Amino acid sequence: MLLSSEEILRRQNHDLTISPFNPSRLNPNSYDLSLHNELLIYEEIVLDAAAPNRYRRIEIPAEGLILQPNFLYLGRTVEYTETHRLVPMVRGRASLSRLGLFVCPGGSLGHCGYCGTWTLELHCVQPVKIYPGMQVCQILYAELAGHCEDYSSDKHQNSHDIQPSHLYRELGFDDSDVQMELNFDSIVADR
């Protein structure tokens, strides 16, 4: 069962925390979260699940940034959230999907007890301009049946930054295969 906006408001600072919180961002059964002014982009030709991949930070200027197709951008929410006794879920906004920008296609299900900002996966089907602080996704809360221990992994808990993949920790990191560097600036300039 999803929480209504009234229930989200009632449970704010009890079972859930959204900070900063603005009641005007409440929807009938969700709350709109906004995009921070930084992105990460990987600098590898091949992303390796068994190794840490190099990345760099990009700032989204106030006048906006044009995202390019065929690249994965990682961003984060401005809002810090805490969730207890509920399951948080983050979904992209339909308004952005209709522009060909897809947010959180894979990382949308959170854990009971998660505390932190949300890392967002962004990709687009054609160039699209984004802005810092724009409402980019929605957080929803579901009731949980049965007892559950709060999430306590050191992988993402209490994050205040964009989190690249840490899957390599599960797969036994081996850095013997050095990857070629992707020259992102020249690719974007050629478009």
GROMACS .gro file of C-alpha atoms in nm:
model
  191
    1MET     CA    1   0.000   0.000   0.000
    2LEU     CA    2   0.143   0.341  -0.100
    3LEU     CA    3   0.129   0.638   0.134
    4SER     CA    4  -0.093   0.927   0.029
    5SER     CA    5   0.037   1.285   0.035
    6GLU     CA    6  -0.158   1.339   0.356
    7GLU     CA    7   0.014   1.038   0.513
    8ILE     CA    8   0.359   1.149   0.388
    9LEU     CA    9   0.298   1.486   0.551
   10ARG     CA   10   0.175   1.325   0.875
   11ARG     CA   11   0.479   1.094   0.898
   12GLN     CA   12   0.735   1.364   0.804
   13ASN     CA   13   1.005   1.370   1.077
   14HIS     CA   14   0.874   1.042   1.224
   15ASP     CA   15   0.883   0.733   0.994
   16LEU     CA   16   1.033   0.942   0.713
   17THR     CA   17   1.232   1.259   0.671
   18ILE     CA   18   1.274   1.467   0.357
   19SER     CA   19   1.511   1.762   0.400
   20PRO     CA   20   1.464   2.025   0.279
   21PHE     CA   21   1.087   1.972   0.269
   22ASN     CA   22   0.840   2.188   0.077
   23PRO     CA   23   0.469   2.091   0.105
   24SER     CA   24   0.406   2.231  -0.246
   25ARG     CA   25   0.604   1.938  -0.389
   26LEU     CA   26   0.359   1.681  -0.256
   27ASN     CA   27   0.165   1.486  -0.520
   28PRO     CA   28  -0.138   1.265  -0.443
   29ASN     CA   29   0.092   0.971  -0.347
   30SER     CA   30   0.453   1.096  -0.385
   31TYR     CA   31   0.690   1.387  -0.330
   32ASP     CA   32   0.903   1.554  -0.602
   33LEU     CA   33   1.279   1.550  -0.544
   34SER     CA   34   1.519   1.789  -0.717
   35LEU     CA   35   1.849   1.751  -0.901
   36HIS     CA   36   2.176   1.867  -0.741
   37ASN     CA   37   2.412   2.080  -0.952
   38GLU     CA   38   2.676   1.808  -1.013
   39LEU     CA   39   2.689   1.498  -1.232
   40LEU     CA   40   2.940   1.216  -1.272
   41ILE     CA   41   3.024   1.066  -1.609
   42TYR     CA   42   3.237   0.757  -1.655
   43GLU     CA   43   3.559   0.797  -1.853
   44GLU     CA   44   3.591   0.442  -1.981
   45ILE     CA   45   3.515   0.292  -2.321
   46VAL     CA   46   3.406  -0.030  -2.153
   47LEU     CA   47   3.253  -0.020  -1.805
   48ASP     CA   48   3.383  -0.315  -1.603
   49ALA     CA   49   3.152  -0.455  -1.333
   50ALA     CA   50   3.452  -0.619  -1.161
   51ALA     CA   51   3.668  -0.305  -1.132
   52PRO     CA   52   3.627   0.055  -1.022
   53ASN     CA   53   3.567   0.272  -1.329
   54ARG     CA   54   3.719   0.617  -1.370
   55TYR     CA   55   3.478   0.909  -1.376
   56ARG     CA   56   3.481   1.284  -1.361
   57ARG     CA   57   3.250   1.549  -1.221
   58ILE     CA   58   3.056   1.795  -1.432
   59GLU     CA   59   2.882   2.101  -1.290
   60ILE     CA   60   2.536   2.187  -1.420
   61PRO     CA   61   2.547   2.566  -1.466
   62ALA     CA   62   2.247   2.782  -1.383
   63GLU     CA   63   2.180   2.828  -1.755
   64GLY     CA   64   2.154   2.450  -1.797
   65LEU     CA   65   2.353   2.161  -1.944
   66ILE     CA   66   2.272   1.963  -2.257
   67LEU     CA   67   2.291   1.588  -2.196
   68GLN     CA   68   2.397   1.374  -2.492
   69PRO     CA   69   2.250   1.038  -2.598
   70ASN     CA   70   2.448   0.716  -2.544
   71PHE     CA   71   2.606   0.835  -2.219
   72LEU     CA   72   2.519   0.743  -1.863
   73TYR     CA   73   2.512   1.037  -1.625
   74LEU     CA   74   2.497   0.991  -1.250
   75GLY     CA   75   2.343   1.267  -1.043
   76ARG     CA   76   2.197   1.300  -0.698
   77THR     CA   77   1.904   1.456  -0.523
   78VAL     CA   78   1.936   1.782  -0.334
   79GLU     CA   79   1.712   1.630  -0.067
   80TYR     CA   80   1.841   1.404   0.207
   81THR     CA   81   1.590   1.139   0.312
   82GLU     CA   82   1.552   0.894   0.599
   83THR     CA   83   1.304   0.610   0.594
   84HIS     CA   84   1.207   0.378   0.881
   85ARG     CA   85   0.942   0.102   0.875
   86LEU     CA   86   0.861   0.192   0.512
   87VAL     CA   87   1.001   0.102   0.168
   88PRO     CA   88   1.113   0.410  -0.029
   89MET     CA   89   1.096   0.404  -0.409
   90VAL     CA   90   1.227   0.666  -0.650
   91ARG     CA   91   1.083   0.702  -1.000
   92GLY     CA   92   1.150   0.941  -1.284
   93ARG     CA   93   0.887   1.199  -1.368
   94ALA     CA   94   0.663   1.132  -1.669
   95SER     CA   95   0.716   1.491  -1.787
   96LEU     CA   96   1.088   1.417  -1.834
   97SER     CA   97   1.030   1.076  -1.993
   98ARG     CA   98   0.818   1.254  -2.254
   99LEU     CA   99   1.127   1.459  -2.337
  100GLY     CA  100   1.330   1.139  -2.380
  101LEU     CA  101   1.514   1.175  -2.045
  102PHE     CA  102   1.500   0.864  -1.829
  103VAL     CA  103   1.583   0.889  -1.459
  104CYS     CA  104   1.646   0.590  -1.228
  105PRO     CA  105   1.564   0.310  -1.471
  106GLY     CA  106   1.739   0.053  -1.250
  107GLY     CA  107   1.804   0.193  -0.904
  108SER     CA  108   1.458   0.288  -0.794
  109LEU     CA  109   1.387   0.052  -0.501
  110GLY     CA  110   1.530   0.159  -0.167
  111HIS     CA  111   1.562  -0.022   0.165
  112CYS     CA  112   1.391   0.027   0.500
  113GLY     CA  113   1.628   0.231   0.710
  114TYR     CA  114   1.807   0.400   0.419
  115CYS     CA  115   1.940   0.745   0.509
  116GLY     CA  116   2.106   0.975   0.255
  117THR     CA  117   2.070   1.149  -0.076
  118TRP     CA  118   1.968   0.941  -0.379
  119THR     CA  119   2.205   0.869  -0.666
  120LEU     CA  120   2.016   0.903  -0.993
  121GLU     CA  121   2.094   0.734  -1.324
  122LEU     CA  122   2.012   0.961  -1.620
  123HIS     CA  123   2.022   0.885  -1.992
  124CYS     CA  124   1.846   1.037  -2.291
  125VAL     CA  125   1.743   0.935  -2.643
  126GLN     CA  126   1.824   1.275  -2.796
  127PRO     CA  127   2.000   1.585  -2.659
  128VAL     CA  128   1.803   1.735  -2.371
  129LYS     CA  129   1.880   2.037  -2.153
  130ILE     CA  130   1.861   2.004  -1.776
  131TYR     CA  131   1.894   2.255  -1.493
  132PRO     CA  132   2.018   2.241  -1.133
  133GLY     CA  133   1.736   2.228  -0.881
  134MET     CA  134   1.477   2.104  -1.131
  135GLN     CA  135   1.224   1.854  -0.998
  136VAL     CA  136   1.357   1.538  -1.159
  137CYS     CA  137   1.202   1.240  -0.979
  138GLN     CA  138   0.944   1.136  -0.721
  139ILE     CA  139   0.982   0.943  -0.398
  140LEU     CA  140   0.701   0.708  -0.297
  141TYR     CA  141   0.662   0.509   0.024
  142ALA     CA  142   0.512   0.164   0.063
  143GLU     CA  143   0.401  -0.009   0.382
  144LEU     CA  144   0.603  -0.318   0.468
  145ALA     CA  145   0.439  -0.639   0.592
  146GLY     CA  146   0.633  -0.816   0.866
  147HIS     CA  147   0.942  -0.717   1.064
  148CYS     CA  148   1.252  -0.591   0.883
  149GLU     CA  149   1.589  -0.481   1.014
  150ASP     CA  150   1.696  -0.135   0.898
  151TYR     CA  151   1.942  -0.116   0.608
  152SER     CA  152   2.295  -0.087   0.745
  153SER     CA  153   2.533  -0.145   0.451
  154ASP     CA  154   2.842   0.075   0.443
  155LYS     CA  155   2.817   0.083   0.062
  156HIS     CA  156   2.564   0.369   0.034
  157GLN     CA  157   2.421   0.443   0.380
  158ASN     CA  158   2.445   0.808   0.493
  159SER     CA  159   2.563   0.922   0.151
  160HIS     CA  160   2.574   1.293   0.072
  161ASP     CA  161   2.741   1.248  -0.267
  162ILE     CA  162   2.688   1.077  -0.603
  163GLN     CA  163   2.771   0.707  -0.574
  164PRO     CA  164   2.923   0.528  -0.876
  165SER     CA  165   2.880   0.152  -0.895
  166HIS     CA  166   3.054  -0.046  -0.622
  167LEU     CA  167   2.961  -0.384  -0.770
  168TYR     CA  168   3.333  -0.461  -0.808
  169ARG     CA  169   3.349  -0.510  -0.429
  170GLU     CA  170   3.113  -0.807  -0.462
  171LEU     CA  171   3.302  -0.949  -0.760
  172GLY     CA  172   3.657  -0.938  -0.619
  173PHE     CA  173   3.832  -0.637  -0.775
  174ASP     CA  174   4.116  -0.716  -1.019
  175ASP     CA  175   4.286  -0.420  -1.188
  176SER     CA  176   4.512  -0.619  -1.421
  177ASP     CA  177   4.308  -0.509  -1.726
  178VAL     CA  178   4.369  -0.138  -1.779
  179GLN     CA  179   4.090   0.022  -1.978
  180MET     CA  180   4.131   0.288  -2.245
  181GLU     CA  181   4.023   0.640  -2.152
  182LEU     CA  182   3.718   0.788  -2.320
  183ASN     CA  183   3.776   1.138  -2.458
  184PHE     CA  184   3.434   1.270  -2.363
  185ASP     CA  185   3.504   1.635  -2.454
  186SER     CA  186   3.592   1.557  -2.816
  187ILE     CA  187   3.291   1.329  -2.859
  188VAL     CA  188   3.051   1.595  -2.732
  189ALA     CA  189   3.223   1.866  -2.942
  190ASP     CA  190   3.174   1.654  -3.257
  191ARG     CA  191   2.796   1.639  -3.207
   0.00000   0.00000   0.00000
